[in-house]
mmCIF file of N, CA and C in Angstrom:
data_model
loop_
_atom_site.group_PDB
_atom_site.id
_atom_site.type_symbol
_atom_site.label_atom_id
_atom_site.label_comp_id
_atom_site.label_asym_id
_atom_site.label_seq_id
_atom_site.Cartn_x
_atom_site.Cartn_y
_atom_site.Cartn_z
ATOM 1 N N UNK A 218 132.103 42.242 73.959
ATOM 2 C CA UNK A 218 131.235 41.670 74.688
ATOM 3 C C UNK A 218 130.228 40.736 73.487
ATOM 4 N N UNK A 219 129.910 41.754 72.287
ATOM 5 C CA UNK A 219 128.985 40.975 71.415
ATOM 6 C C UNK A 219 129.867 39.897 70.761
ATOM 7 N N UNK A 220 131.278 40.212 70.526
ATOM 8 C CA UNK A 220 132.091 39.189 70.050
ATOM 9 C C UNK A 220 131.988 37.872 70.582
ATOM 10 N N UNK A 221 132.224 37.867 71.791
ATOM 11 C CA UNK A 221 132.241 36.744 72.638
ATOM 12 C C UNK A 221 131.009 36.006 72.715
ATOM 13 N N UNK A 222 129.896 36.667 72.929
ATOM 14 C CA UNK A 222 128.526 36.023 72.687
ATOM 15 C C UNK A 222 128.255 35.525 71.477
ATOM 16 N N UNK A 223 128.601 36.196 70.247
ATOM 17 C CA UNK A 223 128.477 35.634 68.869
ATOM 18 C C UNK A 223 129.254 34.315 68.696
ATOM 19 N N UNK A 224 130.540 34.129 69.428
ATOM 20 C CA UNK A 224 131.195 33.196 69.253
ATOM 21 C C UNK A 224 130.700 31.934 70.043
ATOM 22 N N UNK A 225 130.390 32.291 71.134
ATOM 23 C CA UNK A 225 129.389 31.367 71.970
ATOM 24 C C UNK A 225 128.226 30.603 71.313
ATOM 25 N N UNK A 226 127.642 31.471 70.540
ATOM 26 C CA UNK A 226 126.519 31.312 69.746
ATOM 27 C C UNK A 226 126.660 30.264 68.644
ATOM 28 N N UNK A 227 127.704 30.712 67.884
ATOM 29 C CA UNK A 227 128.155 29.878 66.709
ATOM 30 C C UNK A 227 128.708 28.351 67.392
ATOM 31 N N UNK A 228 129.312 28.340 68.246
ATOM 32 C CA UNK A 228 129.841 27.184 68.794
ATOM 33 C C UNK A 228 128.635 26.258 69.332
ATOM 34 N N UNK A 229 127.572 26.863 69.803
ATOM 35 C CA UNK A 229 126.278 25.963 70.203
ATOM 36 C C UNK A 229 125.688 25.655 68.827
ATOM 37 N N UNK A 230 125.426 26.371 67.909
ATOM 38 C CA UNK A 230 124.977 26.137 66.788
ATOM 39 C C UNK A 230 125.676 24.958 65.966
ATOM 40 N N UNK A 231 126.741 24.787 66.192
ATOM 41 C CA UNK A 231 127.455 23.745 65.549
ATOM 42 C C UNK A 231 127.429 22.419 66.510
ATOM 43 N N UNK A 232 127.669 22.380 67.599
ATOM 44 C CA UNK A 232 127.756 21.445 68.599
ATOM 45 C C UNK A 232 126.243 20.998 68.852
ATOM 46 N N UNK A 233 125.544 21.633 69.180
ATOM 47 C CA UNK A 233 124.106 21.180 69.628
ATOM 48 C C UNK A 233 123.741 20.068 68.614
ATOM 49 N N UNK A 234 123.452 20.565 67.331
ATOM 50 C CA UNK A 234 122.892 19.489 66.467
ATOM 51 C C UNK A 234 123.468 18.159 66.508
ATOM 52 N N UNK A 235 124.981 18.013 66.350
ATOM 53 C CA UNK A 235 125.636 16.927 66.494
ATOM 54 C C UNK A 235 125.421 16.158 67.639
ATOM 55 N N UNK A 236 125.503 16.777 68.877
ATOM 56 C CA UNK A 236 125.028 16.106 70.172
ATOM 57 C C UNK A 236 123.625 15.317 70.173
ATOM 58 N N UNK A 237 122.738 16.162 69.707
ATOM 59 C CA UNK A 237 121.335 15.738 69.342
ATOM 60 C C UNK A 237 121.235 14.524 68.723
ATOM 61 N N UNK A 238 121.877 14.530 67.402
ATOM 62 C CA UNK A 238 121.766 13.366 66.475
ATOM 63 C C UNK A 238 122.530 12.218 66.994
ATOM 64 N N UNK A 239 123.666 12.479 67.765
ATOM 65 C CA UNK A 239 124.203 11.329 68.509
ATOM 66 C C UNK A 239 123.513 10.537 69.485
ATOM 67 N N UNK A 240 122.965 11.349 70.387
ATOM 68 C CA UNK A 240 122.252 10.855 71.322
ATOM 69 C C UNK A 240 120.973 10.344 71.073
ATOM 70 N N UNK A 241 120.173 10.880 70.017
ATOM 71 C CA UNK A 241 119.187 10.024 69.391
ATOM 72 C C UNK A 241 119.519 8.833 68.668
ATOM 73 N N UNK A 242 120.664 8.884 68.103
ATOM 74 C CA UNK A 242 121.025 7.468 67.427
ATOM 75 C C UNK A 242 121.467 6.274 68.530
ATOM 76 N N UNK A 243 122.099 6.921 69.430
ATOM 77 C CA UNK A 243 122.326 5.997 70.694
ATOM 78 C C UNK A 243 121.196 5.453 71.267
ATOM 79 N N UNK A 244 119.994 6.173 71.540
ATOM 80 C CA UNK A 244 118.897 5.942 72.059
ATOM 81 C C UNK A 244 118.099 5.077 71.442
ATOM 82 N N UNK A 245 118.144 4.920 70.192
ATOM 83 C CA UNK A 245 117.487 4.029 69.195
ATOM 84 C C UNK A 245 118.198 2.669 69.074
ATOM 85 N N UNK A 246 119.350 2.946 69.207
ATOM 86 C CA UNK A 246 120.397 1.322 69.011
ATOM 87 C C UNK A 246 120.195 0.675 70.472
ATOM 88 N N UNK A 247 119.877 1.236 71.506
ATOM 89 C CA UNK A 247 119.758 0.322 72.689
ATOM 90 C C UNK A 247 118.412 -0.009 73.068
ATOM 91 N N UNK A 248 117.479 0.257 72.367
ATOM 92 C CA UNK A 248 116.024 -0.143 72.850
ATOM 93 C C UNK A 248 115.824 -1.562 72.423
ATOM 94 N N UNK A 249 115.196 -2.582 73.461
ATOM 95 C CA UNK A 249 114.949 -3.708 73.115
ATOM 96 C C UNK A 249 113.392 -3.757 72.395
ATOM 97 N N UNK A 250 113.683 -4.262 71.066
ATOM 98 C CA UNK A 250 112.380 -4.047 70.236
ATOM 99 C C UNK A 250 111.292 -5.290 70.369
ATOM 100 N N UNK A 251 111.637 -6.391 70.199
ATOM 101 C CA UNK A 251 110.453 -7.369 70.348
ATOM 102 C C UNK A 251 110.868 -8.516 71.018
ATOM 103 N N UNK A 252 111.961 -8.592 71.309
ATOM 104 C CA UNK A 252 112.475 -10.046 71.913
ATOM 105 C C UNK A 252 112.462 -9.907 73.325
ATOM 106 N N UNK A 253 111.530 -10.869 73.820
ATOM 107 C CA UNK A 253 111.300 -10.799 75.357
ATOM 108 C C UNK A 253 112.284 -11.770 76.094
ATOM 109 N N UNK A 254 113.061 -12.543 75.385
ATOM 110 C CA UNK A 254 114.010 -13.627 76.128
ATOM 111 C C UNK A 254 115.451 -12.913 76.149
ATOM 112 N N UNK A 255 115.828 -12.009 75.164
ATOM 113 C CA UNK A 255 117.084 -11.183 75.266
ATOM 114 C C UNK A 255 117.054 -10.038 76.295
ATOM 115 N N UNK A 256 118.114 -9.765 77.091
ATOM 116 C CA UNK A 256 118.215 -8.580 77.952
ATOM 117 C C UNK A 256 118.211 -7.327 77.008
ATOM 118 N N UNK A 257 118.973 -7.309 75.938
ATOM 119 C CA UNK A 257 118.818 -6.159 75.210
ATOM 120 C C UNK A 257 119.272 -6.541 73.755
ATOM 121 N N UNK A 258 118.664 -5.686 72.900
ATOM 122 C CA UNK A 258 118.954 -6.114 71.498
ATOM 123 C C UNK A 258 119.387 -4.804 70.910
ATOM 124 N N UNK A 259 120.457 -4.841 70.146
ATOM 125 C CA UNK A 259 120.860 -3.655 69.514
ATOM 126 C C UNK A 259 120.661 -3.764 68.076
ATOM 127 N N UNK A 260 120.065 -2.711 67.452
ATOM 128 C CA UNK A 260 119.753 -2.707 66.366
ATOM 129 C C UNK A 260 120.786 -1.916 65.445
ATOM 130 N N UNK A 261 121.398 -2.324 64.395
ATOM 131 C CA UNK A 261 122.549 -2.085 63.527
ATOM 132 C C UNK A 261 122.136 -2.065 62.118
ATOM 133 N N UNK A 262 123.180 -1.331 61.312
ATOM 134 C CA UNK A 262 122.836 -1.446 59.875
ATOM 135 C C UNK A 262 123.055 -2.997 59.358
ATOM 136 N N UNK A 263 123.802 -3.574 60.171
ATOM 137 C CA UNK A 263 124.210 -5.143 59.642
ATOM 138 C C UNK A 263 123.396 -5.919 60.436
ATOM 139 N N UNK A 264 122.100 -5.605 60.665
ATOM 140 C CA UNK A 264 121.148 -6.691 61.348
ATOM 141 C C UNK A 264 121.255 -8.131 60.355
ATOM 142 N N UNK A 265 120.823 -9.252 60.992
ATOM 143 C CA UNK A 265 120.856 -10.579 60.309
ATOM 144 C C UNK A 265 119.938 -10.221 59.132
ATOM 145 N N UNK A 266 118.594 -10.137 59.361
ATOM 146 C CA UNK A 266 117.780 -10.354 58.250
ATOM 147 C C UNK A 266 117.999 -8.982 57.315
ATOM 148 N N UNK A 267 118.498 -7.815 57.630
ATOM 149 C CA UNK A 267 118.772 -6.804 56.526
ATOM 150 C C UNK A 267 119.972 -7.263 55.618
ATOM 151 N N UNK A 268 120.985 -8.014 56.282
ATOM 152 C CA UNK A 268 122.210 -8.325 55.233
ATOM 153 C C UNK A 268 121.635 -9.615 54.471
ATOM 154 N N UNK A 269 120.763 -10.482 54.955
ATOM 155 C CA UNK A 269 120.398 -11.616 54.179
ATOM 156 C C UNK A 269 119.681 -11.065 53.017
ATOM 157 N N UNK A 270 118.832 -10.072 53.162
ATOM 158 C CA UNK A 270 118.116 -9.520 51.973
ATOM 159 C C UNK A 270 118.862 -8.770 51.036
ATOM 160 N N UNK A 271 119.976 -7.966 51.492
ATOM 161 C CA UNK A 271 120.737 -7.048 50.682
ATOM 162 C C UNK A 271 121.688 -7.915 49.980
ATOM 163 N N UNK A 272 122.232 -9.072 50.492
ATOM 164 C CA UNK A 272 123.280 -9.807 49.916
ATOM 165 C C UNK A 272 122.539 -10.993 49.233
ATOM 166 N N UNK A 273 122.561 -10.793 47.806
ATOM 167 C CA UNK A 273 121.909 -11.884 46.898
ATOM 168 C C UNK A 273 123.019 -12.691 46.449
ATOM 169 N N UNK A 274 122.610 -13.960 46.486
ATOM 170 C CA UNK A 274 123.743 -14.931 45.854
ATOM 171 C C UNK A 274 123.991 -14.826 44.340
ATOM 172 N N UNK A 275 125.260 -14.772 43.930
ATOM 173 C CA UNK A 275 125.406 -14.812 42.535
ATOM 174 C C UNK A 275 125.345 -16.053 41.996
ATOM 175 N N UNK A 276 125.128 -15.821 40.598
ATOM 176 C CA UNK A 276 125.008 -17.066 39.547
ATOM 177 C C UNK A 276 126.074 -18.259 39.863
ATOM 178 N N UNK A 277 127.177 -17.703 39.972
ATOM 179 C CA UNK A 277 128.544 -18.776 40.007
ATOM 180 C C UNK A 277 128.481 -19.386 41.478
ATOM 181 N N UNK A 278 127.984 -18.578 42.522
ATOM 182 C CA UNK A 278 127.917 -19.582 43.856
ATOM 183 C C UNK A 278 126.809 -20.195 43.819
ATOM 184 N N UNK A 279 125.691 -20.174 43.102
ATOM 185 C CA UNK A 279 124.437 -21.060 43.146
ATOM 186 C C UNK A 279 124.988 -22.138 42.186
ATOM 187 N N UNK A 280 125.646 -22.052 41.109
ATOM 188 C CA UNK A 280 126.213 -23.134 40.338
ATOM 189 C C UNK A 280 127.280 -23.838 41.147
ATOM 190 N N UNK A 281 128.038 -23.419 41.789
ATOM 191 C CA UNK A 281 129.130 -23.942 42.439
ATOM 192 C C UNK A 281 128.515 -24.965 43.604
ATOM 193 N N UNK A 282 127.361 -24.416 44.238
ATOM 194 C CA UNK A 282 126.776 -25.177 45.394
ATOM 195 C C UNK A 282 125.963 -26.325 44.667
ATOM 196 N N UNK A 283 125.431 -25.996 43.641
ATOM 197 C CA UNK A 283 124.522 -27.182 42.957
ATOM 198 C C UNK A 283 125.501 -28.184 42.540
ATOM 199 N N UNK A 284 126.956 -27.906 41.934
ATOM 200 C CA UNK A 284 127.704 -28.910 41.428
ATOM 201 C C UNK A 284 128.163 -29.407 42.523
ATOM 202 N N UNK A 285 128.674 -28.935 43.523
ATOM 203 C CA UNK A 285 129.096 -29.715 44.707
ATOM 204 C C UNK A 285 128.190 -30.764 45.119
ATOM 205 N N UNK A 286 127.174 -30.381 45.355
ATOM 206 C CA UNK A 286 126.088 -31.615 45.734
ATOM 207 C C UNK A 286 125.926 -32.409 45.013
ATOM 208 N N UNK A 287 126.031 -32.261 43.473
ATOM 209 C CA UNK A 287 125.944 -33.190 42.564
ATOM 210 C C UNK A 287 127.135 -34.199 42.631
ATOM 211 N N UNK A 288 128.195 -33.423 42.706
ATOM 212 C CA UNK A 288 129.770 -34.423 43.022
ATOM 213 C C UNK A 288 129.452 -35.419 44.071
ATOM 214 N N UNK A 289 128.967 -34.745 45.171
ATOM 215 C CA UNK A 289 128.817 -35.835 46.408
ATOM 216 C C UNK A 289 127.680 -37.027 45.888
ATOM 217 N N UNK A 290 126.669 -36.628 45.404
ATOM 218 C CA UNK A 290 125.523 -37.471 44.941
ATOM 219 C C UNK A 290 125.902 -38.381 43.910
ATOM 220 N N UNK A 291 126.240 -37.745 42.531
ATOM 221 C CA UNK A 291 126.487 -38.598 41.433
ATOM 222 C C UNK A 291 127.920 -38.867 40.776
ATOM 223 N N UNK A 292 128.846 -38.174 41.582
ATOM 224 C CA UNK A 292 130.135 -38.234 41.259
ATOM 225 C C UNK A 292 130.813 -36.994 40.563
ATOM 226 N N UNK A 293 132.029 -37.062 40.366
ATOM 227 C CA UNK A 293 132.665 -35.913 39.600
ATOM 228 C C UNK A 293 132.645 -35.683 38.418
ATOM 229 N N UNK A 294 132.326 -36.927 37.631
ATOM 230 C CA UNK A 294 132.262 -37.062 36.251
ATOM 231 C C UNK A 294 131.041 -36.243 35.740
ATOM 232 N N UNK A 295 129.973 -36.518 36.313
ATOM 233 C CA UNK A 295 128.702 -35.635 36.152
ATOM 234 C C UNK A 295 128.725 -34.348 36.379
ATOM 235 N N UNK A 296 129.387 -34.081 37.711
ATOM 236 C CA UNK A 296 129.647 -32.516 38.166
ATOM 237 C C UNK A 296 130.231 -31.777 36.956
ATOM 238 N N UNK A 297 131.451 -32.465 36.590
ATOM 239 C CA UNK A 297 132.301 -31.735 35.430
ATOM 240 C C UNK A 297 131.481 -31.602 34.000
ATOM 241 N N UNK A 298 130.682 -32.418 33.744
ATOM 242 C CA UNK A 298 129.998 -32.369 32.399
ATOM 243 C C UNK A 298 128.977 -31.302 32.456
ATOM 244 N N UNK A 299 128.251 -31.146 33.816
ATOM 245 C CA UNK A 299 127.388 -30.294 34.015
ATOM 246 C C UNK A 299 128.118 -28.736 33.905
ATOM 247 N N UNK A 300 129.168 -28.744 34.456
ATOM 248 C CA UNK A 300 129.600 -27.486 34.690
ATOM 249 C C UNK A 300 130.158 -26.907 33.125
ATOM 250 N N UNK A 301 130.551 -27.948 32.300
ATOM 251 C CA UNK A 301 130.917 -27.537 30.812
ATOM 252 C C UNK A 301 129.752 -27.169 30.151
ATOM 253 N N UNK A 302 128.466 -27.835 30.456
ATOM 254 C CA UNK A 302 127.205 -27.495 29.633
ATOM 255 C C UNK A 302 126.844 -26.247 30.369
ATOM 256 N N UNK A 303 126.852 -25.777 31.601
ATOM 257 C CA UNK A 303 126.503 -24.480 32.217
ATOM 258 C C UNK A 303 127.265 -23.483 31.477
ATOM 259 N N UNK A 304 128.628 -23.644 31.322
ATOM 260 C CA UNK A 304 129.491 -22.472 30.805
ATOM 261 C C UNK A 304 129.092 -22.139 29.222
ATOM 262 N N UNK A 305 128.901 -23.089 28.780
ATOM 263 C CA UNK A 305 128.424 -23.287 27.113
ATOM 264 C C UNK A 305 127.205 -22.405 27.133
ATOM 265 N N UNK A 306 126.107 -22.896 28.131
ATOM 266 C CA UNK A 306 125.039 -22.250 27.784
ATOM 267 C C UNK A 306 124.715 -20.875 28.312
ATOM 268 N N UNK A 307 125.800 -20.396 29.354
ATOM 269 C CA UNK A 307 125.627 -19.094 30.039
ATOM 270 C C UNK A 307 127.144 -18.760 29.961
ATOM 271 N N UNK A 308 127.543 -18.073 28.971
ATOM 272 C CA UNK A 308 129.086 -17.597 28.642
ATOM 273 C C UNK A 308 129.512 -16.708 29.677
ATOM 274 N N UNK A 309 128.665 -16.011 30.223
ATOM 275 C CA UNK A 309 128.956 -14.960 31.455
ATOM 276 C C UNK A 309 129.825 -15.880 32.635
ATOM 277 N N UNK A 310 129.613 -17.072 32.648
ATOM 278 C CA UNK A 310 129.984 -17.840 33.738
ATOM 279 C C UNK A 310 131.457 -18.271 33.601
ATOM 280 N N UNK A 311 131.853 -18.217 32.414
ATOM 281 C CA UNK A 311 133.040 -18.696 31.919
ATOM 282 C C UNK A 311 134.456 -18.100 32.805
ATOM 283 N N UNK A 312 134.241 -16.876 33.084
ATOM 284 C CA UNK A 312 135.553 -16.372 33.993
ATOM 285 C C UNK A 312 135.541 -16.976 35.302
ATOM 286 N N UNK A 313 134.465 -17.751 35.647
ATOM 287 C CA UNK A 313 134.373 -18.313 37.162
ATOM 288 C C UNK A 313 134.594 -19.724 37.062
ATOM 289 N N UNK A 314 134.738 -20.280 36.039
ATOM 290 C CA UNK A 314 134.914 -21.625 35.544
ATOM 291 C C UNK A 314 135.959 -22.444 36.149
ATOM 292 N N UNK A 315 137.037 -21.624 36.198
ATOM 293 C CA UNK A 315 138.499 -22.204 36.787
ATOM 294 C C UNK A 315 138.101 -22.333 38.488
ATOM 295 N N UNK A 316 137.582 -21.307 39.030
ATOM 296 C CA UNK A 316 137.441 -21.404 40.324
ATOM 297 C C UNK A 316 136.523 -22.453 40.965
ATOM 298 N N UNK A 317 135.517 -22.555 39.994
ATOM 299 C CA UNK A 317 134.529 -23.647 40.382
ATOM 300 C C UNK A 317 135.037 -24.966 40.058
ATOM 301 N N UNK A 318 135.820 -25.146 39.245
ATOM 302 C CA UNK A 318 136.395 -26.382 38.858
ATOM 303 C C UNK A 318 137.385 -26.932 39.992
ATOM 304 N N UNK A 319 138.185 -26.026 40.589
ATOM 305 C CA UNK A 319 139.193 -26.108 41.579
ATOM 306 C C UNK A 319 138.366 -26.586 42.894
ATOM 307 N N UNK A 320 137.322 -25.856 42.949
ATOM 308 C CA UNK A 320 136.636 -26.324 44.197
ATOM 309 C C UNK A 320 135.882 -27.606 44.023
ATOM 310 N N UNK A 321 135.534 -28.121 42.918
ATOM 311 C CA UNK A 321 135.078 -29.424 42.659
ATOM 312 C C UNK A 321 136.256 -30.392 42.770
ATOM 313 N N UNK A 322 137.347 -30.108 42.436
ATOM 314 C CA UNK A 322 138.750 -30.843 42.614
ATOM 315 C C UNK A 322 138.809 -31.201 44.269
ATOM 316 N N UNK A 323 138.720 -30.058 44.837
ATOM 317 C CA UNK A 323 138.997 -30.191 46.282
ATOM 318 C C UNK A 323 138.045 -31.051 47.044
ATOM 319 N N UNK A 324 136.610 -30.832 46.670
ATOM 320 C CA UNK A 324 135.629 -31.736 47.192
ATOM 321 C C UNK A 324 135.872 -33.254 46.679
ATOM 322 N N UNK A 325 136.389 -33.429 45.487
ATOM 323 C CA UNK A 325 136.498 -34.668 44.968
ATOM 324 C C UNK A 325 137.821 -35.377 45.902
ATOM 325 N N UNK A 326 138.775 -34.686 46.261
ATOM 326 C CA UNK A 326 139.859 -35.129 47.156
ATOM 327 C C UNK A 326 139.359 -35.551 48.260
ATOM 328 N N UNK A 327 138.469 -34.676 49.054
ATOM 329 C CA UNK A 327 137.866 -34.884 50.274
ATOM 330 C C UNK A 327 137.026 -35.983 50.257
ATOM 331 N N UNK A 328 136.398 -36.406 49.130
ATOM 332 C CA UNK A 328 135.302 -37.619 49.207
ATOM 333 C C UNK A 328 136.071 -38.588 48.675
ATOM 334 N N UNK A 329 136.959 -38.821 47.683
ATOM 335 C CA UNK A 329 137.613 -39.945 47.051
ATOM 336 C C UNK A 329 138.928 -40.178 47.436
ATOM 337 N N UNK A 330 139.845 -39.246 47.849
ATOM 338 C CA UNK A 330 141.248 -39.349 48.064
ATOM 339 C C UNK A 330 141.810 -38.861 46.777
ATOM 340 N N UNK A 331 143.172 -38.465 46.614
ATOM 341 C CA UNK A 331 143.808 -37.697 45.921
ATOM 342 C C UNK A 331 144.209 -38.697 44.481
ATOM 343 N N UNK A 332 144.244 -40.073 44.612
ATOM 344 C CA UNK A 332 144.444 -40.842 43.639
ATOM 345 C C UNK A 332 143.169 -41.017 42.837
ATOM 346 N N UNK A 333 142.211 -41.356 43.598
ATOM 347 C CA UNK A 333 140.962 -41.791 42.669
ATOM 348 C C UNK A 333 140.173 -40.454 42.191
ATOM 349 N N UNK A 334 140.394 -39.369 42.901
ATOM 350 C CA UNK A 334 139.707 -37.895 42.473
ATOM 351 C C UNK A 334 140.682 -37.529 41.218
ATOM 352 N N UNK A 335 141.781 -38.095 41.029
ATOM 353 C CA UNK A 335 142.587 -37.433 39.840
ATOM 354 C C UNK A 335 142.237 -38.300 38.519
ATOM 355 N N UNK A 336 141.412 -39.469 38.824
ATOM 356 C CA UNK A 336 141.097 -40.474 37.471
ATOM 357 C C UNK A 336 139.725 -39.493 36.920
ATOM 358 N N UNK A 337 139.175 -38.778 37.705
ATOM 359 C CA UNK A 337 138.020 -38.075 36.864
ATOM 360 C C UNK A 337 138.390 -36.929 36.210
ATOM 361 N N UNK A 338 139.751 -36.397 36.199
ATOM 362 C CA UNK A 338 140.376 -35.213 35.323
ATOM 363 C C UNK A 338 139.837 -35.254 33.990
ATOM 364 N N UNK A 339 139.482 -34.260 33.543
ATOM 365 C CA UNK A 339 139.213 -33.945 32.200
ATOM 366 C C UNK A 339 139.522 -32.475 31.686
ATOM 367 N N UNK A 340 139.623 -32.063 30.558
ATOM 368 C CA UNK A 340 139.928 -30.842 30.077
ATOM 369 C C UNK A 340 138.929 -29.797 30.120
ATOM 370 N N UNK A 341 138.176 -29.582 31.380
ATOM 371 C CA UNK A 341 137.248 -28.724 31.493
ATOM 372 C C UNK A 341 137.807 -27.398 32.078
ATOM 373 N N UNK A 342 137.650 -26.148 31.610
ATOM 374 C CA UNK A 342 138.189 -24.958 32.152
ATOM 375 C C UNK A 342 139.458 -25.293 32.316
ATOM 376 N N UNK A 343 140.327 -25.629 31.235
ATOM 377 C CA UNK A 343 141.799 -25.491 31.354
ATOM 378 C C UNK A 343 142.453 -26.636 32.231
ATOM 379 N N UNK A 344 141.757 -27.557 32.388
ATOM 380 C CA UNK A 344 142.150 -28.508 33.316
ATOM 381 C C UNK A 344 142.240 -28.051 34.933
ATOM 382 N N UNK A 345 141.297 -27.144 35.292
ATOM 383 C CA UNK A 345 141.452 -26.631 36.610
ATOM 384 C C UNK A 345 141.139 -27.689 37.718
ATOM 385 N N UNK A 346 140.242 -28.664 37.096
ATOM 386 C CA UNK A 346 139.802 -29.746 38.085
ATOM 387 C C UNK A 346 141.030 -30.416 38.547
ATOM 388 N N UNK A 347 141.876 -30.597 37.613
ATOM 389 C CA UNK A 347 143.039 -31.476 37.881
ATOM 390 C C UNK A 347 144.156 -30.736 38.889
ATOM 391 N N UNK A 348 144.161 -29.388 38.481
ATOM 392 C CA UNK A 348 144.806 -28.474 39.334
ATOM 393 C C UNK A 348 144.272 -28.252 40.883
ATOM 394 N N UNK A 349 142.759 -28.373 41.043
ATOM 395 C CA UNK A 349 142.525 -28.362 42.322
ATOM 396 C C UNK A 349 142.708 -29.802 43.015
ATOM 397 N N UNK A 350 142.748 -30.924 42.261
ATOM 398 C CA UNK A 350 143.123 -32.267 42.770
ATOM 399 C C UNK A 350 144.564 -32.156 43.454
ATOM 400 N N UNK A 351 145.166 -31.636 42.298
ATOM 401 C CA UNK A 351 146.790 -31.590 42.796
ATOM 402 C C UNK A 351 147.206 -30.643 43.998
ATOM 403 N N UNK A 352 146.509 -29.478 43.992
ATOM 404 C CA UNK A 352 146.596 -28.596 45.067
ATOM 405 C C UNK A 352 146.201 -28.958 46.235
ATOM 406 N N UNK A 353 145.038 -29.669 46.520
ATOM 407 C CA UNK A 353 144.435 -30.149 47.607
ATOM 408 C C UNK A 353 144.987 -31.627 48.254
ATOM 409 N N UNK A 354 145.839 -32.120 47.383
ATOM 410 C CA UNK A 354 146.415 -33.569 47.863
ATOM 411 C C UNK A 354 147.425 -33.610 48.625
#
């Protein structure tokens, strides 16, 4: 008899905390917090404002976006020159130079067409701009 009671007690000692944690977690995730217009708001670990703060933009992403804007406004020649200067000024960006140059090549093809975009090619990052133009033509 005591063996059975001890066995049941051990089972409850293991199962009860698990059930309490899960039920508490589920109760918290379904609470409508502050939004009056939505019927229910689910709070998760990947909430929008949490992920925005947690995911910082990398220097190469910032550089690529800036150069793409510059390509649209001033032309591929200016963007490629600035890419070369950025890599020379910050050598840690050198390993991302090829992917940035290819992105610039793709944007140049979209904006100018393959023939005109190819005219802007120069030996920046092992001719990756020309490779990007050729790949997306």
